[in-house]
Amino acid sequence: KALNTDEDNGLTDEKIKALREKHGWNELEQEEGTPIWKLILEQFDDALVKILLAAAVVSFVLAYLEGDGEGASAYVEPIVILTILILNAIVGVWQESNAEAALDALKDLQSEHARVIRNGKHQTIEARELVPGDIVELSVGDKIPADMRLITIKTTNMYVEQAQLTGESQSVMKDIDPLPASTEDIVQAKTNMLYSSTIVVAGGGKGVVVETGMETEIGHVQKSVQEA
């Protein structure tokens, strides 16, 4: 009732159009990768690094002016400072690159297609087209395309592997029973919820989409990674 949808007939084209305008596409935001040269420059945009660079320059000048007879040994100090700065930049670029790779990996976890009921008909659509209120059919091996409330189980039991989201080592049994409000903020406790990017490993059923895109739990993870 809250989503103004029907379990047997799903959404109509008019409702789908209105919901898409409101919620957008069911996909994670993809930021453009940062060029390697920009990543390198960013490593030197720090007050302490700038101070060390200035110290290295001063040290080079002093070594040049006072290094008569000392040869290369006069330049040891500035060379050490520059080496430390270069190593720091290499580590920083590596960490930034790993963070961007993690964002790409999160996007790869999303399902590409979904079996839905729309206008009273069963059909397969691209997962990015899902909107809140869509009725989605699920079976063994399916990657869940959006966050949804399980409304029907067609088999004796239904198990979902959600380790990539919650870290649970074993698959979780799902059911359709209502849960107390105390479980609202605990992902692992929501046994009647199915989460985007997790996988059905046993059983099957139907669910109604409640969140899409960046509003899903995996979307919240991506937001946290982007902020970090």
PDB file of C-alpha atoms in Angstrom:
ATOM      1  CA  LYS A   1       0.000   0.000   0.000  1.00  0.00           C
ATOM      2  CA  ALA A   2       2.794   2.408   0.877  1.00  0.00           C
ATOM      3  CA  LEU A   3       4.350   1.922  -2.564  1.00  0.00           C
ATOM      4  CA  ASN A   4       0.986   2.005  -4.360  1.00  0.00           C
ATOM      5  CA  THR A   5       1.659  -1.217  -6.252  1.00  0.00           C
ATOM      6  CA  ASP A   6       0.016  -4.611  -6.791  1.00  0.00           C
ATOM      7  CA  GLU A   7       1.677  -7.983  -6.215  1.00  0.00           C
ATOM      8  CA  ASP A   8      -0.026  -9.676  -9.173  1.00  0.00           C
ATOM      9  CA  ASN A   9      -0.021  -6.865 -11.726  1.00  0.00           C
ATOM     10  CA  GLY A  10       2.893  -4.655 -10.707  1.00  0.00           C
ATOM     11  CA  LEU A  11       3.207  -1.034 -11.770  1.00  0.00           C
ATOM     12  CA  THR A  12       1.637   0.640 -14.775  1.00  0.00           C
ATOM     13  CA  ASP A  13       3.628   2.594 -17.372  1.00  0.00           C
ATOM     14  CA  GLU A  14       2.255   5.885 -16.023  1.00  0.00           C
ATOM     15  CA  LYS A  15       3.406   5.113 -12.481  1.00  0.00           C
ATOM     16  CA  ILE A  16       6.810   3.937 -13.720  1.00  0.00           C
ATOM     17  CA  LYS A  17       7.380   7.191 -15.611  1.00  0.00           C
ATOM     18  CA  ALA A  18       6.474   9.301 -12.567  1.00  0.00           C
ATOM     19  CA  LEU A  19       8.641   7.204 -10.222  1.00  0.00           C
ATOM     20  CA  ARG A  20      11.645   7.379 -12.541  1.00  0.00           C
ATOM     21  CA  GLU A  21      11.419  11.151 -12.660  1.00  0.00           C
ATOM     22  CA  LYS A  22      11.403  11.153  -8.867  1.00  0.00           C
ATOM     23  CA  HIS A  23      14.013   8.470  -8.084  1.00  0.00           C
ATOM     24  CA  GLY A  24      16.154   8.350 -11.231  1.00  0.00           C
ATOM     25  CA  TRP A  25      17.855   5.239 -12.589  1.00  0.00           C
ATOM     26  CA  ASN A  26      18.726   2.211 -10.498  1.00  0.00           C
ATOM     27  CA  GLU A  27      22.492   2.480 -10.767  1.00  0.00           C
ATOM     28  CA  LEU A  28      25.432   3.568  -8.668  1.00  0.00           C
ATOM     29  CA  GLU A  29      26.994   6.905  -9.466  1.00  0.00           C
ATOM     30  CA  GLN A  30      30.189   6.599 -11.453  1.00  0.00           C
ATOM     31  CA  GLU A  31      32.745   9.318 -10.895  1.00  0.00           C
ATOM     32  CA  GLU A  32      35.307  10.047 -13.587  1.00  0.00           C
ATOM     33  CA  GLY A  33      38.734   8.657 -12.792  1.00  0.00           C
ATOM     34  CA  THR A  34      41.379  11.162 -11.709  1.00  0.00           C
ATOM     35  CA  PRO A  35      44.285  11.498 -14.205  1.00  0.00           C
ATOM     36  CA  ILE A  36      47.584  10.126 -12.890  1.00  0.00           C
ATOM     37  CA  TRP A  37      49.295  13.523 -13.239  1.00  0.00           C
ATOM     38  CA  LYS A  38      46.630  15.135 -11.086  1.00  0.00           C
ATOM     39  CA  LEU A  39      47.004  12.411  -8.448  1.00  0.00           C
ATOM     40  CA  ILE A  40      50.742  13.091  -8.332  1.00  0.00           C
ATOM     41  CA  LEU A  41      50.256  16.853  -7.971  1.00  0.00           C
ATOM     42  CA  GLU A  42      47.720  16.320  -5.187  1.00  0.00           C
ATOM     43  CA  GLN A  43      50.366  14.507  -3.139  1.00  0.00           C
ATOM     44  CA  PHE A  44      52.400  17.733  -2.990  1.00  0.00           C
ATOM     45  CA  ASP A  45      49.423  19.944  -2.077  1.00  0.00           C
ATOM     46  CA  ASP A  46      50.136  19.699   1.645  1.00  0.00           C
ATOM     47  CA  ALA A  47      51.681  22.236   4.034  1.00  0.00           C
ATOM     48  CA  LEU A  48      54.242  19.808   5.492  1.00  0.00           C
ATOM     49  CA  VAL A  49      55.265  18.558   2.041  1.00  0.00           C
ATOM     50  CA  LYS A  50      55.726  22.136   0.820  1.00  0.00           C
ATOM     51  CA  ILE A  51      57.909  22.897   3.835  1.00  0.00           C
ATOM     52  CA  LEU A  52      60.044  19.827   3.096  1.00  0.00           C
ATOM     53  CA  LEU A  53      60.342  20.853  -0.565  1.00  0.00           C
ATOM     54  CA  ALA A  54      61.495  24.298   0.499  1.00  0.00           C
ATOM     55  CA  ALA A  55      63.970  22.684   2.897  1.00  0.00           C
ATOM     56  CA  ALA A  56      65.305  20.491   0.091  1.00  0.00           C
ATOM     57  CA  VAL A  57      65.820  23.517  -2.174  1.00  0.00           C
ATOM     58  CA  VAL A  58      67.599  25.473   0.562  1.00  0.00           C
ATOM     59  CA  SER A  59      69.737  22.426   1.340  1.00  0.00           C
ATOM     60  CA  PHE A  60      70.696  22.071  -2.333  1.00  0.00           C
ATOM     61  CA  VAL A  61      71.673  25.739  -2.524  1.00  0.00           C
ATOM     62  CA  LEU A  62      73.756  25.526   0.653  1.00  0.00           C
ATOM     63  CA  ALA A  63      75.377  22.305  -0.533  1.00  0.00           C
ATOM     64  CA  TYR A  64      76.280  23.987  -3.824  1.00  0.00           C
ATOM     65  CA  LEU A  65      77.713  27.069  -2.135  1.00  0.00           C
ATOM     66  CA  GLU A  66      79.558  25.266   0.620  1.00  0.00           C
ATOM     67  CA  GLY A  67      80.342  21.936  -0.989  1.00  0.00           C
ATOM     68  CA  ASP A  68      83.809  22.676  -2.349  1.00  0.00           C
ATOM     69  CA  GLY A  69      85.903  19.584  -1.914  1.00  0.00           C
ATOM     70  CA  GLU A  70      83.095  17.474  -0.487  1.00  0.00           C
ATOM     71  CA  GLY A  71      81.772  16.230  -3.821  1.00  0.00           C
ATOM     72  CA  ALA A  72      78.523  14.299  -3.923  1.00  0.00           C
ATOM     73  CA  SER A  73      78.484  13.839  -0.136  1.00  0.00           C
ATOM     74  CA  ALA A  74      77.417  17.488   0.239  1.00  0.00           C
ATOM     75  CA  TYR A  75      74.113  16.677  -1.460  1.00  0.00           C
ATOM     76  CA  VAL A  76      73.138  13.712   0.741  1.00  0.00           C
ATOM     77  CA  GLU A  77      70.682  15.674   2.884  1.00  0.00           C
ATOM     78  CA  PRO A  78      68.631  17.218   0.039  1.00  0.00           C
ATOM     79  CA  ILE A  79      68.653  13.918  -1.858  1.00  0.00           C
ATOM     80  CA  VAL A  80      67.299  12.100   1.220  1.00  0.00           C
ATOM     81  CA  ILE A  81      64.508  14.696   1.621  1.00  0.00           C
ATOM     82  CA  LEU A  82      63.510  14.430  -2.051  1.00  0.00           C
ATOM     83  CA  THR A  83      63.602  10.636  -1.898  1.00  0.00           C
ATOM     84  CA  ILE A  84      61.219  10.667   1.067  1.00  0.00           C
ATOM     85  CA  LEU A  85      58.859  13.045  -0.764  1.00  0.00           C
ATOM     86  CA  ILE A  86      58.881  10.898  -3.897  1.00  0.00           C
ATOM     87  CA  LEU A  87      58.173   7.735  -1.898  1.00  0.00           C
ATOM     88  CA  ASN A  88      55.352   9.550  -0.090  1.00  0.00           C
ATOM     89  CA  ALA A  89      53.857  10.579  -3.458  1.00  0.00           C
ATOM     90  CA  ILE A  90      54.096   7.006  -4.785  1.00  0.00           C
ATOM     91  CA  VAL A  91      52.275   5.612  -1.725  1.00  0.00           C
ATOM     92  CA  GLY A  92      49.629   8.336  -1.942  1.00  0.00           C
ATOM     93  CA  VAL A  93      48.936   7.688  -5.645  1.00  0.00           C
ATOM     94  CA  TRP A  94      48.739   3.946  -4.964  1.00  0.00           C
ATOM     95  CA  GLN A  95      46.196   4.464  -2.184  1.00  0.00           C
ATOM     96  CA  GLU A  96      44.074   6.818  -4.312  1.00  0.00           C
ATOM     97  CA  SER A  97      44.137   4.348  -7.207  1.00  0.00           C
ATOM     98  CA  ASN A  98      43.022   1.527  -4.908  1.00  0.00           C
ATOM     99  CA  ALA A  99      40.103   3.656  -3.686  1.00  0.00           C
ATOM    100  CA  GLU A 100      38.947   4.311  -7.263  1.00  0.00           C
ATOM    101  CA  ALA A 101      39.322   0.614  -8.083  1.00  0.00           C
ATOM    102  CA  ALA A 102      37.095  -0.190  -5.079  1.00  0.00           C
ATOM    103  CA  LEU A 103      34.372   2.092  -6.452  1.00  0.00           C
ATOM    104  CA  ASP A 104      34.556   0.339  -9.831  1.00  0.00           C
ATOM    105  CA  ALA A 105      34.320  -3.040  -8.084  1.00  0.00           C
ATOM    106  CA  LEU A 106      31.146  -1.957  -6.256  1.00  0.00           C
ATOM    107  CA  LYS A 107      29.511  -1.049  -9.564  1.00  0.00           C
ATOM    108  CA  ASP A 108      30.474  -4.447 -11.011  1.00  0.00           C
ATOM    109  CA  LEU A 109      28.510  -6.132  -8.194  1.00  0.00           C
ATOM    110  CA  GLN A 110      25.211  -4.843  -9.559  1.00  0.00           C
ATOM    111  CA  SER A 111      22.870  -7.074 -11.531  1.00  0.00           C
ATOM    112  CA  GLU A 112      22.334  -6.315 -15.218  1.00  0.00           C
ATOM    113  CA  HIS A 113      18.804  -7.690 -15.656  1.00  0.00           C
ATOM    114  CA  ALA A 114      15.664  -8.273 -13.617  1.00  0.00           C
ATOM    115  CA  ARG A 115      12.464 -10.305 -14.096  1.00  0.00           C
ATOM    116  CA  VAL A 116       9.504  -8.113 -13.201  1.00  0.00           C
ATOM    117  CA  ILE A 117       5.731  -7.956 -13.354  1.00  0.00           C
ATOM    118  CA  ARG A 118       4.506  -4.787 -15.046  1.00  0.00           C
ATOM    119  CA  ASN A 119       1.066  -4.013 -16.420  1.00  0.00           C
ATOM    120  CA  GLY A 120       0.077  -7.538 -15.363  1.00  0.00           C
ATOM    121  CA  LYS A 121       2.738  -9.132 -17.613  1.00  0.00           C
ATOM    122  CA  HIS A 122       5.958 -11.005 -16.783  1.00  0.00           C
ATOM    123  CA  GLN A 123       8.951  -9.471 -18.536  1.00  0.00           C
ATOM    124  CA  THR A 124      12.722  -9.115 -18.331  1.00  0.00           C
ATOM    125  CA  ILE A 125      14.182  -5.615 -18.204  1.00  0.00           C
ATOM    126  CA  GLU A 126      17.526  -3.967 -17.543  1.00  0.00           C
ATOM    127  CA  ALA A 127      18.093  -3.692 -13.805  1.00  0.00           C
ATOM    128  CA  ARG A 128      18.808   0.039 -14.126  1.00  0.00           C
ATOM    129  CA  GLU A 129      15.163   0.558 -15.144  1.00  0.00           C
ATOM    130  CA  LEU A 130      13.771  -0.620 -11.792  1.00  0.00           C
ATOM    131  CA  VAL A 131      11.834   1.844  -9.637  1.00  0.00           C
ATOM    132  CA  PRO A 132      10.412   1.582  -6.097  1.00  0.00           C
ATOM    133  CA  GLY A 133       7.205  -0.445  -6.266  1.00  0.00           C
ATOM    134  CA  ASP A 134       8.368  -2.842  -8.993  1.00  0.00           C
ATOM    135  CA  ILE A 135       7.525  -6.496  -8.322  1.00  0.00           C
ATOM    136  CA  VAL A 136      10.612  -8.641  -8.973  1.00  0.00           C
ATOM    137  CA  GLU A 137      10.721 -12.431  -9.334  1.00  0.00           C
ATOM    138  CA  LEU A 138      13.780 -14.215  -7.958  1.00  0.00           C
ATOM    139  CA  SER A 139      15.189 -17.739  -8.194  1.00  0.00           C
ATOM    140  CA  VAL A 140      18.413 -19.605  -7.371  1.00  0.00           C
ATOM    141  CA  GLY A 141      21.507 -17.932  -8.771  1.00  0.00           C
ATOM    142  CA  ASP A 142      19.906 -14.530  -9.270  1.00  0.00           C
ATOM    143  CA  LYS A 143      21.822 -11.443  -8.245  1.00  0.00           C
ATOM    144  CA  ILE A 144      19.374  -9.161  -6.457  1.00  0.00           C
ATOM    145  CA  PRO A 145      19.035  -5.960  -8.542  1.00  0.00           C
ATOM    146  CA  ALA A 146      17.779  -3.522  -5.872  1.00  0.00           C
ATOM    147  CA  ASP A 147      16.870  -3.357  -2.197  1.00  0.00           C
ATOM    148  CA  MET A 148      13.485  -5.006  -1.786  1.00  0.00           C
ATOM    149  CA  ARG A 149      11.023  -6.345   0.758  1.00  0.00           C
ATOM    150  CA  LEU A 150      10.385 -10.064   0.319  1.00  0.00           C
ATOM    151  CA  ILE A 151       6.630 -10.618  -0.053  1.00  0.00           C
ATOM    152  CA  THR A 152       6.333 -14.210  -1.290  1.00  0.00           C
ATOM    153  CA  ILE A 153       8.477 -17.334  -0.920  1.00  0.00           C
ATOM    154  CA  LYS A 154       7.719 -19.981  -3.545  1.00  0.00           C
ATOM    155  CA  THR A 155       9.860 -22.707  -1.961  1.00  0.00           C
ATOM    156  CA  THR A 156      10.209 -24.220   1.503  1.00  0.00           C
ATOM    157  CA  ASN A 157      13.137 -21.945   2.368  1.00  0.00           C
ATOM    158  CA  MET A 158      15.038 -19.115   0.740  1.00  0.00           C
ATOM    159  CA  TYR A 159      18.695 -18.376   1.443  1.00  0.00           C
ATOM    160  CA  VAL A 160      20.720 -15.368   0.322  1.00  0.00           C
ATOM    161  CA  GLU A 161      24.491 -14.893   0.310  1.00  0.00           C
ATOM    162  CA  GLN A 162      25.171 -11.343   1.519  1.00  0.00           C
ATOM    163  CA  ALA A 163      28.757 -11.631   2.737  1.00  0.00           C
ATOM    164  CA  GLN A 164      29.940  -8.890   0.361  1.00  0.00           C
ATOM    165  CA  LEU A 165      27.608  -6.467   2.140  1.00  0.00           C
ATOM    166  CA  THR A 166      27.536  -7.606   5.777  1.00  0.00           C
ATOM    167  CA  GLY A 167      30.560  -9.905   6.084  1.00  0.00           C
ATOM    168  CA  GLU A 168      28.454 -12.852   7.242  1.00  0.00           C
ATOM    169  CA  SER A 169      30.283 -16.103   6.542  1.00  0.00           C
ATOM    170  CA  GLN A 170      27.121 -18.153   5.936  1.00  0.00           C
ATOM    171  CA  SER A 171      24.090 -17.608   3.734  1.00  0.00           C
ATOM    172  CA  VAL A 172      21.077 -16.081   5.484  1.00  0.00           C
ATOM    173  CA  MET A 173      17.581 -17.574   5.572  1.00  0.00           C
ATOM    174  CA  LYS A 174      14.929 -15.080   4.519  1.00  0.00           C
ATOM    175  CA  ASP A 175      11.241 -14.935   5.434  1.00  0.00           C
ATOM    176  CA  ILE A 176       8.251 -12.651   4.894  1.00  0.00           C
ATOM    177  CA  ASP A 177       7.314 -12.035   8.546  1.00  0.00           C
ATOM    178  CA  PRO A 178       7.109  -8.421   9.784  1.00  0.00           C
ATOM    179  CA  LEU A 179       9.905  -7.328  12.115  1.00  0.00           C
ATOM    180  CA  PRO A 180       9.936  -4.978  15.129  1.00  0.00           C
ATOM    181  CA  ALA A 181      11.007  -1.359  14.671  1.00  0.00           C
ATOM    182  CA  SER A 182      14.147  -2.080  16.722  1.00  0.00           C
ATOM    183  CA  THR A 183      15.686  -3.802  13.667  1.00  0.00           C
ATOM    184  CA  GLU A 184      15.309  -0.748  11.436  1.00  0.00           C
ATOM    185  CA  ASP A 185      19.000   0.219  11.468  1.00  0.00           C
ATOM    186  CA  ILE A 186      20.496  -3.289  11.625  1.00  0.00           C
ATOM    187  CA  VAL A 187      21.059  -4.760   8.161  1.00  0.00           C
ATOM    188  CA  GLN A 188      21.793  -8.276   9.428  1.00  0.00           C
ATOM    189  CA  ALA A 189      18.560  -8.380  11.462  1.00  0.00           C
ATOM    190  CA  LYS A 190      16.296  -7.583   8.514  1.00  0.00           C
ATOM    191  CA  THR A 191      15.500 -11.148   7.496  1.00  0.00           C
ATOM    192  CA  ASN A 192      12.593 -10.016   5.312  1.00  0.00           C
ATOM    193  CA  MET A 193      14.795  -7.712   3.229  1.00  0.00           C
ATOM    194  CA  LEU A 194      16.827  -8.509   0.119  1.00  0.00           C
ATOM    195  CA  TYR A 195      19.748  -6.250  -0.732  1.00  0.00           C
ATOM    196  CA  SER A 196      21.163  -5.137  -4.044  1.00  0.00           C
ATOM    197  CA  SER A 197      24.255  -7.096  -5.225  1.00  0.00           C
ATOM    198  CA  THR A 198      23.592 -10.085  -2.915  1.00  0.00           C
ATOM    199  CA  ILE A 199      22.841 -13.514  -4.422  1.00  0.00           C
ATOM    200  CA  VAL A 200      20.020 -16.020  -4.008  1.00  0.00           C
ATOM    201  CA  VAL A 201      21.686 -19.379  -3.226  1.00  0.00           C
ATOM    202  CA  ALA A 202      18.560 -21.434  -2.468  1.00  0.00           C
ATOM    203  CA  GLY A 203      14.844 -21.088  -3.052  1.00  0.00           C
ATOM    204  CA  GLY A 204      12.962 -18.302  -4.765  1.00  0.00           C
ATOM    205  CA  GLY A 205      10.163 -15.819  -4.410  1.00  0.00           C
ATOM    206  CA  LYS A 206       8.953 -12.322  -5.151  1.00  0.00           C
ATOM    207  CA  GLY A 207       9.943  -8.998  -3.675  1.00  0.00           C
ATOM    208  CA  VAL A 208       8.813  -5.401  -3.993  1.00  0.00           C
ATOM    209  CA  VAL A 209      11.532  -2.822  -4.676  1.00  0.00           C
ATOM    210  CA  VAL A 210      11.837  -0.262  -1.880  1.00  0.00           C
ATOM    211  CA  GLU A 211      15.127   1.494  -2.697  1.00  0.00           C
ATOM    212  CA  THR A 212      17.155   1.933  -5.887  1.00  0.00           C
ATOM    213  CA  GLY A 213      20.499   3.368  -6.976  1.00  0.00           C
ATOM    214  CA  MET A 214      22.469   5.279  -4.380  1.00  0.00           C
ATOM    215  CA  GLU A 215      19.702   4.850  -1.792  1.00  0.00           C
ATOM    216  CA  THR A 216      20.348   1.100  -1.529  1.00  0.00           C
ATOM    217  CA  GLU A 217      22.619  -0.305   1.173  1.00  0.00           C
ATOM    218  CA  ILE A 218      25.376  -0.907  -1.382  1.00  0.00           C
ATOM    219  CA  GLY A 219      24.854   2.695  -2.493  1.00  0.00           C
ATOM    220  CA  HIS A 220      25.453   3.852   1.079  1.00  0.00           C
ATOM    221  CA  VAL A 221      28.696   1.843   1.064  1.00  0.00           C
ATOM    222  CA  GLN A 222      29.778   3.614  -2.118  1.00  0.00           C
ATOM    223  CA  LYS A 223      29.003   7.011  -0.569  1.00  0.00           C
ATOM    224  CA  SER A 224      31.222   6.101   2.392  1.00  0.00           C
ATOM    225  CA  VAL A 225      34.065   5.048   0.074  1.00  0.00           C
ATOM    226  CA  GLN A 226      33.755   8.264  -1.940  1.00  0.00           C
ATOM    227  CA  GLU A 227      33.866  10.372   1.233  1.00  0.00           C
ATOM    228  CA  ALA A 228      36.881   8.444   2.490  1.00  0.00           C
TER     229      ALA A 228
END
